Amino acid sequence: MTFAIHGLTVSRGIAIGRAVLVASSRADVAHYFIEPHEVESEINRVRAGRAAVIDEIHRLQANVAHMGPKETSHELGALLDVHLMLLQDTEISGGVKHWITDRLYNAEWAVTTQLEIIGRHFDDMEDEYLRERKADVEQIAERVLRAMKGTASAIAATAPRAARKTSQQDLLLDDTVDVPLVLIAHDLSPADMLQFKQSVFAGFITDVGGKTSHTAIVARSMDIPAVVGARSASQLVRQDDWVIIDGDAGVMIVDPSPIILAEYGFKQRQGDLERGRLSRLLHTPAVTMDGEKVLLLANIEMPEDANAALKAGALGVGLFRSEFLFMGRQNNLPDEEEQYHAYRRAVEGMQGLPVTIRTVDVGADKPLDNSTRDNSHLNPALGLRAIRWSLADPAMFLTQLRAILRAAAHGKVNLLVPMLAHASEIRQTLAHVQQARAQLDQKGLVYGPVKLGAMIEIPAAALSVKYFLKHFDYLSIGTNDLIQYTLAIDRADESVAHLYDPLHPAVLRLVSETIAESIAQGKEVTVCGEMAGDISLTRLLLGMGLRTFSMHPAQILAVKQEILRADTTRLAPWAKRVCAADDPAQEMTTAARGHRTA
Ligand code: PEP
Ligand code: MG
């Protein structure tokens, strides 16, 4: 039966495919397609993993009699029997084989998919004892996955393959070959998301998350349709259901009828055509109708993203979120050499164009690894995050600064510092940069010049912008956090997402005054939060005087199209009216209807 689930729009477009449910804890297994000739070896890997676990259990059974009091050993023995039984269960092994043979999933993916299905059977059981056996299934699956780690297939070491695309026509005719896949999860951390970045999925849905949560930001950077905050999606959808993600409307349609499928197939083709039209703007300079030049930069998460930035026509990187190099590493943080090479790859990848590297911004909804996520008793967005984290660990901070300074010897680098609010933080930060230079001098290592910039993303910073401008070469407005902190709305919490409003008069005032003050002092100012890539806000930002925008590569051409159609001489007075209005959103639409804008 067809039904729809509503969430928040994250990334535009339509995706049609089969649902793949992924539990966040298992998101770190590799997901890729194998070739038909690899089916046998993947099945053998599962068999070997299972055999290793069975051996392990037999060994344990032999020892169980000597383990503590009689009742305990009896209980343990019974538990091991259940585990053995599950390992020999034909529904489980048959299911895993099906995913490998018929869907060409790699072995780990097949195991986790089948686990998800069996887990749901257990959830539906009346009997509490039986329901609790789900944990046993999970344990044996984890054991098998662990045992398989040693037998990773040769292909697992290579980059995951892209999903083989099919036309809508093929989908309707034959759904067993090369079907696009849509990932559905309760929650995914930004690091999990990064895992999927070059993976097989054609779209994403998560139950939780706000529009500017970091998970959503990474999903957006993948340029595939995505919806977050879809509440119970992962409960309502079953593994392998047909689903449509309408990223424009923030809706997922489950089990669509042929008519709905055909309609969305049409929409999908329209979207492809629109993208084709936009691509003609690739080499067109971003200049407004009245001749104002605008600089369009890219936000990236990994050095390899430089390629996508260049392909999208970005004239530099306005925000390299360096924290993604630090995530999911179980406290084994990258050392100076590793960081230096990563930054250098990004700098060289941009072929002479500037790269703005932001110092690490972990904390809040960007934990270093998933095990540190359980901080629900704290208020992580207000805690030890970004520059506060860096200043709390000077050795780590200096390591990063040295790596960035060294990378600056290979191209134009701007250094950007997140979450500053206090004069003391500014002083300490600048002193650390000096110290990092001195350490490099001492070691005789080559480094280059950097422009120093501060992010304006805390209201206190926006209100002290004159002070910031005394100490920094440029400013970059992080509207995602600026909105979060101005309105006291957790950006990752879907239950307050309706209150997260870039057009709140207070937000507009902080943004416009930061831009105006920077211009007055002849300093560069950028917006690098999600507002910069939102085409409904391009004219407003231009009207405020903004001339540098940094966004995901996928948004650049659509924003450029807005710029080409704009006349800043008319937008400036209009933007003033919008910012001064009690209801700026209303003022924007009224003005547009009355054709008073450019
Ligand atoms: C912002 O806060 O707007 C920003 C660009 O930084 P991040 O989204 O990484 O917090
Ligand atoms: Mg921020």
XYZ file of C-alpha atoms and ligand atoms in Angstrom:
609
model
C 0.000 0.000 0.000
C 1.370 3.390 -0.977
C 2.040 5.866 1.822
C 4.111 8.996 2.329
C 6.458 10.060 5.131
C 7.298 13.726 5.581
C 10.616 15.141 6.699
C 12.901 18.088 6.010
C 14.355 18.936 2.632
C 18.102 18.525 2.601
C 19.148 17.936 -0.939
C 17.033 18.416 -4.004
C 16.034 15.964 -6.709
C 14.202 12.693 -7.048
C 15.558 9.245 -6.248
C 13.678 6.040 -6.961
C 14.977 2.734 -5.702
C 14.906 -0.100 -3.208
C 15.190 0.615 0.500
C 18.347 -0.425 2.288
C 17.896 -0.151 6.035
C 21.078 0.461 7.937
C 21.406 0.515 11.684
C 23.758 3.345 12.590
C 25.994 1.063 14.610
C 26.533 -1.030 11.516
C 26.946 1.831 9.127
C 30.670 1.324 9.193
C 30.663 -1.872 7.171
C 31.567 -1.491 3.544
C 28.677 -1.293 1.081
C 29.585 -1.994 -2.523
C 28.526 -4.138 -5.448
C 30.523 -7.138 -6.481
C 30.880 -8.561 -9.976
C 28.974 -11.773 -10.791
C 32.207 -13.779 -10.897
C 32.931 -12.687 -7.303
C 29.703 -14.182 -5.900
C 31.310 -17.479 -4.992
C 34.256 -15.911 -3.169
C 31.968 -13.558 -1.214
C 29.771 -16.486 -0.147
C 32.942 -18.297 0.877
C 34.008 -15.337 2.984
C 30.729 -15.485 4.880
C 31.088 -19.263 5.248
C 34.633 -18.873 6.558
C 33.509 -16.172 9.003
C 30.665 -18.338 10.203
C 32.895 -21.412 10.522
C 35.403 -19.411 12.575
C 32.642 -18.295 14.966
C 31.264 -21.845 15.242
C 34.777 -23.072 16.150
C 35.090 -20.308 18.688
C 31.775 -21.297 20.274
C 32.749 -24.970 20.375
C 35.937 -24.006 22.181
C 33.961 -21.886 24.620
C 31.511 -24.717 25.212
C 34.382 -26.984 26.120
C 35.545 -24.475 28.735
C 32.173 -23.466 30.036
C 31.990 -26.206 32.629
C 34.961 -24.651 34.440
C 33.545 -21.151 34.421
C 32.211 -20.180 37.834
C 29.228 -21.637 39.683
C 27.065 -24.320 38.169
C 24.042 -22.109 37.386
C 26.239 -19.605 35.591
C 27.916 -22.211 33.471
C 24.539 -23.738 32.729
C 23.167 -20.393 31.579
C 26.244 -19.691 29.505
C 26.035 -23.107 27.926
C 22.395 -22.506 26.957
C 23.284 -19.136 25.458
C 26.051 -20.655 23.374
C 23.606 -23.305 22.180
C 21.257 -20.558 20.993
C 24.123 -18.872 19.191
C 25.106 -22.119 17.499
C 21.528 -22.723 16.468
C 21.274 -19.254 14.960
C 24.542 -19.706 13.095
C 23.140 -22.857 11.531
C 19.741 -21.318 10.784
C 18.893 -21.722 7.129
C 16.717 -18.593 6.975
C 19.687 -16.479 7.988
C 22.250 -18.157 5.782
C 19.802 -18.447 2.872
C 18.991 -14.743 3.154
C 22.626 -13.710 3.177
C 23.236 -15.860 0.121
C 20.282 -14.241 -1.637
C 21.664 -10.703 -1.159
C 25.036 -11.761 -2.514
C 23.793 -13.859 -5.426
C 20.760 -11.904 -6.575
C 21.676 -8.383 -5.561
C 25.449 -8.619 -5.815
C 25.959 -7.071 -2.370
C 29.375 -7.557 -0.829
C 29.516 -10.069 2.015
C 29.378 -7.607 4.947
C 26.498 -5.701 3.424
C 24.591 -8.961 2.859
C 25.107 -10.009 6.488
C 23.907 -6.668 7.919
C 20.923 -6.545 5.550
C 19.751 -9.996 6.581
C 20.342 -9.118 10.218
C 18.039 -6.136 9.827
C 15.277 -8.350 8.415
C 15.604 -11.045 11.071
C 15.781 -8.365 13.771
C 12.382 -7.089 12.666
C 10.860 -10.573 12.863
C 12.027 -10.715 16.468
C 10.631 -7.234 17.201
C 7.198 -8.448 16.101
C 7.175 -11.465 18.416
C 4.622 -11.601 21.217
C 6.752 -13.631 23.559
C 9.160 -11.442 25.504
C 11.784 -14.146 25.815
C 11.804 -14.671 22.069
C 11.824 -10.917 21.440
C 14.957 -10.632 23.479
C 16.712 -13.177 21.287
C 17.217 -10.323 18.818
C 20.253 -9.356 20.833
C 21.680 -12.830 20.209
C 21.215 -12.454 16.477
C 23.013 -9.121 16.648
C 25.840 -10.617 18.654
C 26.470 -13.448 16.257
C 26.278 -11.105 13.286
C 28.878 -8.865 14.940
C 31.068 -11.917 15.569
C 30.776 -13.112 12.002
C 31.568 -9.612 10.722
C 34.583 -9.459 13.003
C 35.772 -12.867 11.855
C 35.356 -11.743 8.253
C 37.539 -8.705 8.791
C 40.628 -10.820 8.347
C 39.342 -12.072 5.020
C 38.477 -8.759 3.376
C 38.050 -9.256 -0.326
C 40.494 -7.625 -2.699
C 37.773 -5.310 -3.954
C 36.976 -4.045 -0.487
C 40.358 -2.371 -0.455
C 39.517 -0.365 -3.543
C 37.090 2.536 -3.634
C 33.448 1.451 -3.462
C 31.875 1.321 -6.872
C 29.204 3.666 -7.952
C 25.672 2.380 -8.293
C 24.933 1.379 -11.797
C 22.265 3.748 -12.927
C 19.188 2.529 -14.710
C 16.497 4.409 -16.491
C 13.024 4.591 -15.064
C 11.905 2.446 -17.958
C 14.265 -0.339 -16.910
C 12.996 -0.085 -13.379
C 9.433 -0.624 -14.423
C 10.365 -3.531 -16.644
C 12.839 -5.381 -14.524
C 13.617 -4.742 -10.906
C 16.213 -7.388 -10.371
C 19.159 -5.842 -12.168
C 21.125 -2.775 -11.213
C 18.411 -1.201 -9.122
C 19.299 2.121 -7.468
C 19.364 1.888 -3.699
C 18.088 4.320 -1.137
C 19.627 4.336 2.325
C 17.283 4.546 5.299
C 18.605 4.908 8.828
C 17.431 6.142 12.178
C 20.489 8.299 12.551
C 23.839 8.596 10.890
C 26.750 10.518 12.293
C 28.598 12.872 9.925
C 31.447 10.330 9.964
C 29.069 7.501 8.942
C 27.807 9.730 6.203
C 31.299 10.336 4.936
C 31.712 6.575 4.597
C 28.884 6.608 2.121
C 30.178 9.579 0.207
C 31.425 7.679 -2.832
C 29.117 4.797 -2.319
C 26.293 3.192 -4.093
C 23.299 5.031 -2.739
C 21.023 7.134 -4.898
C 19.314 8.846 -1.957
C 19.136 9.069 1.840
C 16.503 9.287 4.551
C 17.102 9.572 8.273
C 14.585 9.658 11.118
C 16.392 12.404 12.991
C 18.392 15.516 12.194
C 17.762 19.139 11.283
C 18.298 20.797 7.918
C 21.699 22.179 8.827
C 22.847 19.288 10.995
C 26.253 18.113 9.849
C 24.799 14.827 8.669
C 22.494 16.822 6.385
C 25.410 18.954 5.223
C 27.428 15.920 4.177
C 24.357 14.431 2.492
C 23.930 17.680 0.564
C 27.551 17.645 -0.497
C 26.918 14.246 -2.075
C 24.418 15.905 -4.371
C 21.838 13.177 -4.132
C 18.235 13.591 -2.977
C 17.985 13.401 0.802
C 15.437 13.975 3.541
C 16.167 14.150 7.275
C 13.905 14.367 10.314
C 11.517 11.809 8.794
C 10.726 10.613 12.342
C 9.755 6.941 12.066
C 10.833 6.233 8.492
C 13.224 3.497 9.547
C 10.398 1.780 11.438
C 7.778 2.013 8.713
C 9.834 1.005 5.712
C 10.886 -2.580 5.209
C 14.123 -3.783 3.734
C 13.906 -3.812 -0.054
C 10.624 -1.846 -0.301
C 10.345 0.381 -3.351
C 10.669 4.008 -2.289
C 10.755 7.422 -3.903
C 12.618 10.294 -2.280
C 11.339 13.676 -3.308
C 14.148 15.880 -2.051
C 12.391 19.052 -3.249
C 9.322 18.449 -1.109
C 11.060 16.632 1.764
C 8.861 13.565 1.295
C 9.406 9.849 0.914
C 6.802 7.722 -0.843
C 6.808 4.066 0.067
C 5.560 1.319 -2.205
C 4.450 3.707 -4.977
C 1.772 2.691 -7.466
C 2.760 2.524 -11.182
C 1.056 5.898 -11.796
C 3.032 7.593 -9.031
C 6.211 5.931 -10.263
C 5.611 7.231 -13.758
C 4.916 10.745 -12.456
C 8.116 10.842 -10.439
C 10.047 9.333 -13.322
C 8.904 12.349 -15.344
C 9.943 14.759 -12.574
C 13.313 13.049 -12.396
C 13.882 13.595 -16.117
C 12.840 17.247 -15.778
C 15.447 17.640 -13.047
C 18.112 16.100 -15.282
C 17.178 18.555 -18.039
C 17.404 21.497 -15.632
C 20.840 20.346 -14.499
C 21.869 20.095 -18.143
C 20.711 23.678 -18.742
C 22.588 24.947 -15.691
C 25.784 23.234 -16.760
C 25.980 25.680 -19.659
C 26.791 28.375 -17.083
C 29.953 26.593 -15.986
C 32.353 28.972 -17.687
C 30.197 32.083 -17.426
C 31.693 34.615 -14.974
C 29.434 35.317 -11.984
C 28.665 38.977 -12.679
C 25.385 40.729 -11.909
C 23.430 42.676 -14.523
C 24.952 45.901 -13.199
C 28.478 44.543 -13.496
C 29.219 43.515 -9.882
C 31.661 40.595 -9.771
C 30.769 37.824 -7.341
C 33.160 35.155 -6.094
C 31.680 31.658 -5.804
C 33.684 29.282 -3.628
C 33.192 25.678 -2.543
C 32.733 24.040 0.845
C 34.560 20.715 1.057
C 34.996 17.952 3.620
C 37.906 15.975 2.221
C 40.903 16.876 0.014
C 39.485 14.735 -2.800
C 36.438 17.042 -2.945
C 38.669 19.660 -4.592
C 37.990 17.881 -7.833
C 34.207 18.352 -7.529
C 34.805 21.992 -6.592
C 36.812 22.627 -9.770
C 34.316 20.747 -11.909
C 31.504 22.904 -10.557
C 33.400 26.058 -11.525
C 34.347 27.151 -7.978
C 37.058 29.800 -7.908
C 38.514 28.437 -4.696
C 37.587 26.631 -1.503
C 35.875 28.929 0.981
C 35.575 26.304 3.704
C 37.512 23.071 4.111
C 35.952 21.444 7.190
C 39.172 19.843 8.407
C 37.436 17.988 11.246
C 36.389 15.249 8.838
C 40.034 14.141 8.799
C 39.785 13.638 12.557
C 36.553 11.664 12.795
C 35.918 7.965 13.290
C 39.542 7.206 14.203
C 39.104 5.930 17.755
C 41.312 8.632 19.231
C 44.138 7.935 16.829
C 44.199 11.526 15.556
C 46.093 12.389 12.368
C 49.649 13.522 13.044
C 51.377 16.531 11.455
C 52.628 14.603 8.410
C 49.253 13.072 7.659
C 47.496 16.422 8.003
C 50.132 18.233 5.974
C 49.728 15.777 3.101
C 45.937 16.024 3.252
C 45.963 19.855 3.186
C 48.597 19.838 0.495
C 46.443 17.501 -1.640
C 43.541 19.947 -1.316
C 45.779 22.930 -2.145
C 47.373 21.243 -5.145
C 44.000 19.876 -6.201
C 42.722 23.453 -6.524
C 45.492 24.246 -9.019
C 46.528 27.661 -7.782
C 43.112 28.786 -6.535
C 42.864 29.723 -2.835
C 41.903 27.174 -0.190
C 40.457 28.240 3.154
C 41.293 25.610 5.752
C 39.255 25.835 8.914
C 40.881 24.519 12.056
C 39.188 21.518 13.588
C 35.555 21.981 14.610
C 34.552 18.836 16.493
C 31.985 18.572 19.219
C 28.202 19.086 19.246
C 26.785 17.036 16.347
C 30.280 16.239 15.026
C 31.706 13.790 17.558
C 35.173 12.409 16.948
C 33.752 8.907 16.883
C 30.378 7.337 17.522
C 31.387 5.986 20.913
C 31.625 9.546 22.210
C 28.131 10.433 21.076
C 26.361 9.618 24.285
C 26.516 13.074 25.763
C 22.776 13.574 26.072
C 23.117 14.791 29.659
C 25.264 17.682 28.502
C 24.547 20.505 26.144
C 27.164 19.728 23.529
C 26.420 22.673 21.212
C 27.345 24.954 24.109
C 30.258 22.859 25.262
C 33.857 22.161 24.373
C 33.537 22.620 20.641
C 35.691 23.979 17.796
C 38.312 26.548 18.930
C 37.490 25.791 22.566
C 38.514 22.175 21.944
C 41.672 23.283 20.129
C 42.718 25.699 22.873
C 42.097 23.001 25.482
C 44.702 20.816 23.781
C 47.534 23.099 22.646
C 49.766 20.284 21.366
C 47.014 19.065 19.067
C 46.229 22.623 17.937
C 49.876 23.428 17.224
C 50.205 20.203 15.235
C 47.313 21.272 13.039
C 48.589 24.828 12.646
C 52.052 23.619 11.611
C 50.504 21.266 9.054
C 48.381 24.070 7.569
C 51.300 26.517 7.463
C 53.444 23.921 5.696
C 50.701 23.234 3.149
C 50.643 26.987 2.477
C 54.056 26.612 0.827
C 52.264 24.837 -2.038
C 49.571 27.372 -2.912
C 47.274 30.081 -1.584
C 45.982 29.161 1.847
C 43.686 31.050 4.187
C 43.448 29.901 7.762
C 40.013 30.114 9.347
C 39.160 29.775 13.028
C 35.698 28.577 14.112
C 33.518 29.619 17.069
C 35.550 32.502 18.435
C 33.726 34.817 20.830
C 36.189 36.150 23.397
C 39.096 38.555 23.073
C 41.167 36.109 25.110
C 40.438 33.329 22.595
C 41.540 35.601 19.770
C 44.761 36.482 21.593
C 45.521 32.844 22.369
C 44.773 31.757 18.821
C 47.067 34.361 17.306
C 49.794 33.454 19.819
C 49.483 29.788 18.813
C 49.861 30.681 15.139
C 53.040 32.600 16.014
C 54.295 29.700 18.092
C 53.613 27.229 15.266
C 55.680 29.400 12.903
C 58.493 29.567 15.451
C 58.461 25.775 15.847
C 58.709 25.339 12.074
C 61.586 27.823 11.943
C 63.334 25.876 14.640
C 62.937 22.615 12.740
C 63.965 24.281 9.500
C 60.707 23.275 7.784
C 59.358 25.331 4.898
C 56.018 27.090 5.289
C 54.026 29.710 3.442
C 52.079 32.885 4.224
C 48.424 32.587 5.240
C 45.624 35.097 5.566
C 44.015 34.801 8.975
C 40.244 34.738 9.224
C 37.623 34.286 11.921
C 34.225 32.705 11.645
C 31.369 34.821 12.837
C 28.960 32.220 14.124
C 28.199 33.240 17.680
C 26.014 36.323 18.235
C 28.653 37.691 20.619
C 31.149 37.653 17.761
C 28.729 39.345 15.364
C 28.125 42.044 17.961
C 31.890 42.556 18.435
C 32.708 42.545 14.772
C 34.781 45.754 14.973
C 37.115 44.058 17.423
C 37.395 40.984 15.193
C 38.235 43.139 12.189
C 41.163 44.669 14.079
C 42.785 41.253 14.385
C 41.829 39.335 11.257
C 42.379 39.739 7.530
C 38.890 38.521 6.670
C 35.662 37.189 8.194
C 33.479 34.258 7.253
C 29.910 34.160 8.498
C 28.815 30.685 9.616
C 25.087 31.172 9.386
C 24.282 27.611 10.464
C 25.610 28.200 13.938
C 24.780 31.889 13.987
C 21.098 30.984 13.546
C 21.355 28.148 16.071
C 22.850 30.368 18.747
C 20.791 33.474 18.006
C 17.487 31.647 18.165
C 18.500 28.990 20.720
C 17.467 26.242 18.295
C 19.530 23.070 18.180
C 20.289 22.738 14.469
C 20.375 18.944 14.736
C 17.014 18.593 16.480
C 14.124 17.990 14.078
C 11.533 18.718 16.767
C 12.438 22.426 16.718
C 13.340 22.587 13.036
C 10.273 24.722 12.278
C 11.778 27.468 14.451
C 15.137 27.455 12.671
C 14.651 30.571 10.582
C 17.351 32.320 8.506
C 14.876 35.175 7.945
C 14.352 36.022 11.604
C 14.954 39.805 11.899
C 17.631 39.223 14.556
C 19.572 36.878 12.284
C 19.319 39.255 9.334
C 20.525 42.107 11.481
C 23.610 40.203 12.657
C 24.440 39.022 9.134
C 23.861 42.381 7.423
C 25.772 44.372 10.049
C 28.740 41.996 9.858
C 28.816 42.391 6.083
C 28.416 46.178 6.240
C 31.157 46.650 8.848
C 33.609 44.440 6.934
C 32.953 46.406 3.737
C 33.349 49.699 5.613
C 36.770 48.570 6.808
C 37.805 47.270 3.397
C 38.049 43.665 4.583
C 36.835 40.552 2.785
C 33.704 38.884 4.084
C 32.179 35.570 3.048
C 29.062 33.641 3.996
C 29.937 29.945 4.214
C 26.856 28.600 6.037
C 23.988 26.946 4.201
C 22.362 30.337 3.536
C 25.027 30.948 0.875
C 23.793 28.032 -1.239
C 20.093 28.743 -0.822
C 18.896 30.336 -4.058
C 15.897 31.894 -2.329
C 18.370 34.014 -0.326
C 20.944 34.886 -3.007
C 19.381 38.254 -3.866
C 18.991 39.230 -0.260
C 22.664 38.541 0.466
C 23.678 40.421 -2.678
C 21.498 43.313 -1.537
C 23.304 43.318 1.812
C 26.540 43.808 -0.114
C 27.887 40.256 -0.001
C 30.184 39.443 -2.916
C 31.751 36.149 -1.777
C 29.623 33.044 -1.265
C 30.886 29.610 -0.238
C 28.689 26.541 -0.647
C 28.590 22.906 -1.729
C 29.869 22.531 -5.267
C 26.481 21.170 -6.356
C 24.773 24.480 -5.520
C 27.174 26.787 -7.354
C 25.555 26.884 -10.787
C 22.035 27.505 -9.477
C 23.336 30.390 -7.331
C 25.264 31.717 -10.323
C 22.053 31.769 -12.342
C 20.449 33.966 -9.663
C 23.454 36.295 -9.705
C 23.365 36.692 -13.482
C 19.746 37.848 -13.239
C 20.304 40.283 -10.358
C 20.741 44.047 -10.315
C 22.420 45.093 -7.081
C 21.521 48.775 -7.492
C 17.886 47.788 -6.981
C 18.573 44.983 -4.514
C 20.391 47.171 -1.982
C 17.385 49.362 -0.994
C 15.105 46.330 -1.132
C 17.392 44.348 1.205
C 17.346 47.280 3.648
C 13.541 47.170 3.683
C 13.520 43.387 4.192
C 15.992 43.595 7.085
C 13.993 46.378 8.758
C 10.634 44.603 8.387
C 8.807 42.958 11.272
C 8.202 39.996 8.985
C 11.081 39.817 6.506
C 9.761 36.694 4.759
C 6.477 38.459 4.089
C 8.287 41.582 2.902
C 10.332 39.514 0.453
C 7.270 37.961 -1.188
C 5.278 41.214 -1.238
C 8.135 43.025 -2.873
C 8.577 40.223 -5.420
C 4.858 40.302 -6.287
C 4.947 44.064 -6.743
C 8.007 43.690 -9.020
C 9.871 46.137 -6.869
C 12.987 43.983 -6.898
C 15.613 43.568 -9.539
C 28.296 27.376 10.022
O 28.136 27.235 11.230
O 27.540 28.051 9.294
C 29.423 26.706 9.336
C 29.697 26.950 8.076
O 30.136 25.794 10.042
P 29.583 24.339 10.372
O 28.316 24.137 9.572
O 30.629 23.349 9.992
O 29.329 24.398 11.837
Mg 29.702 26.393 12.422
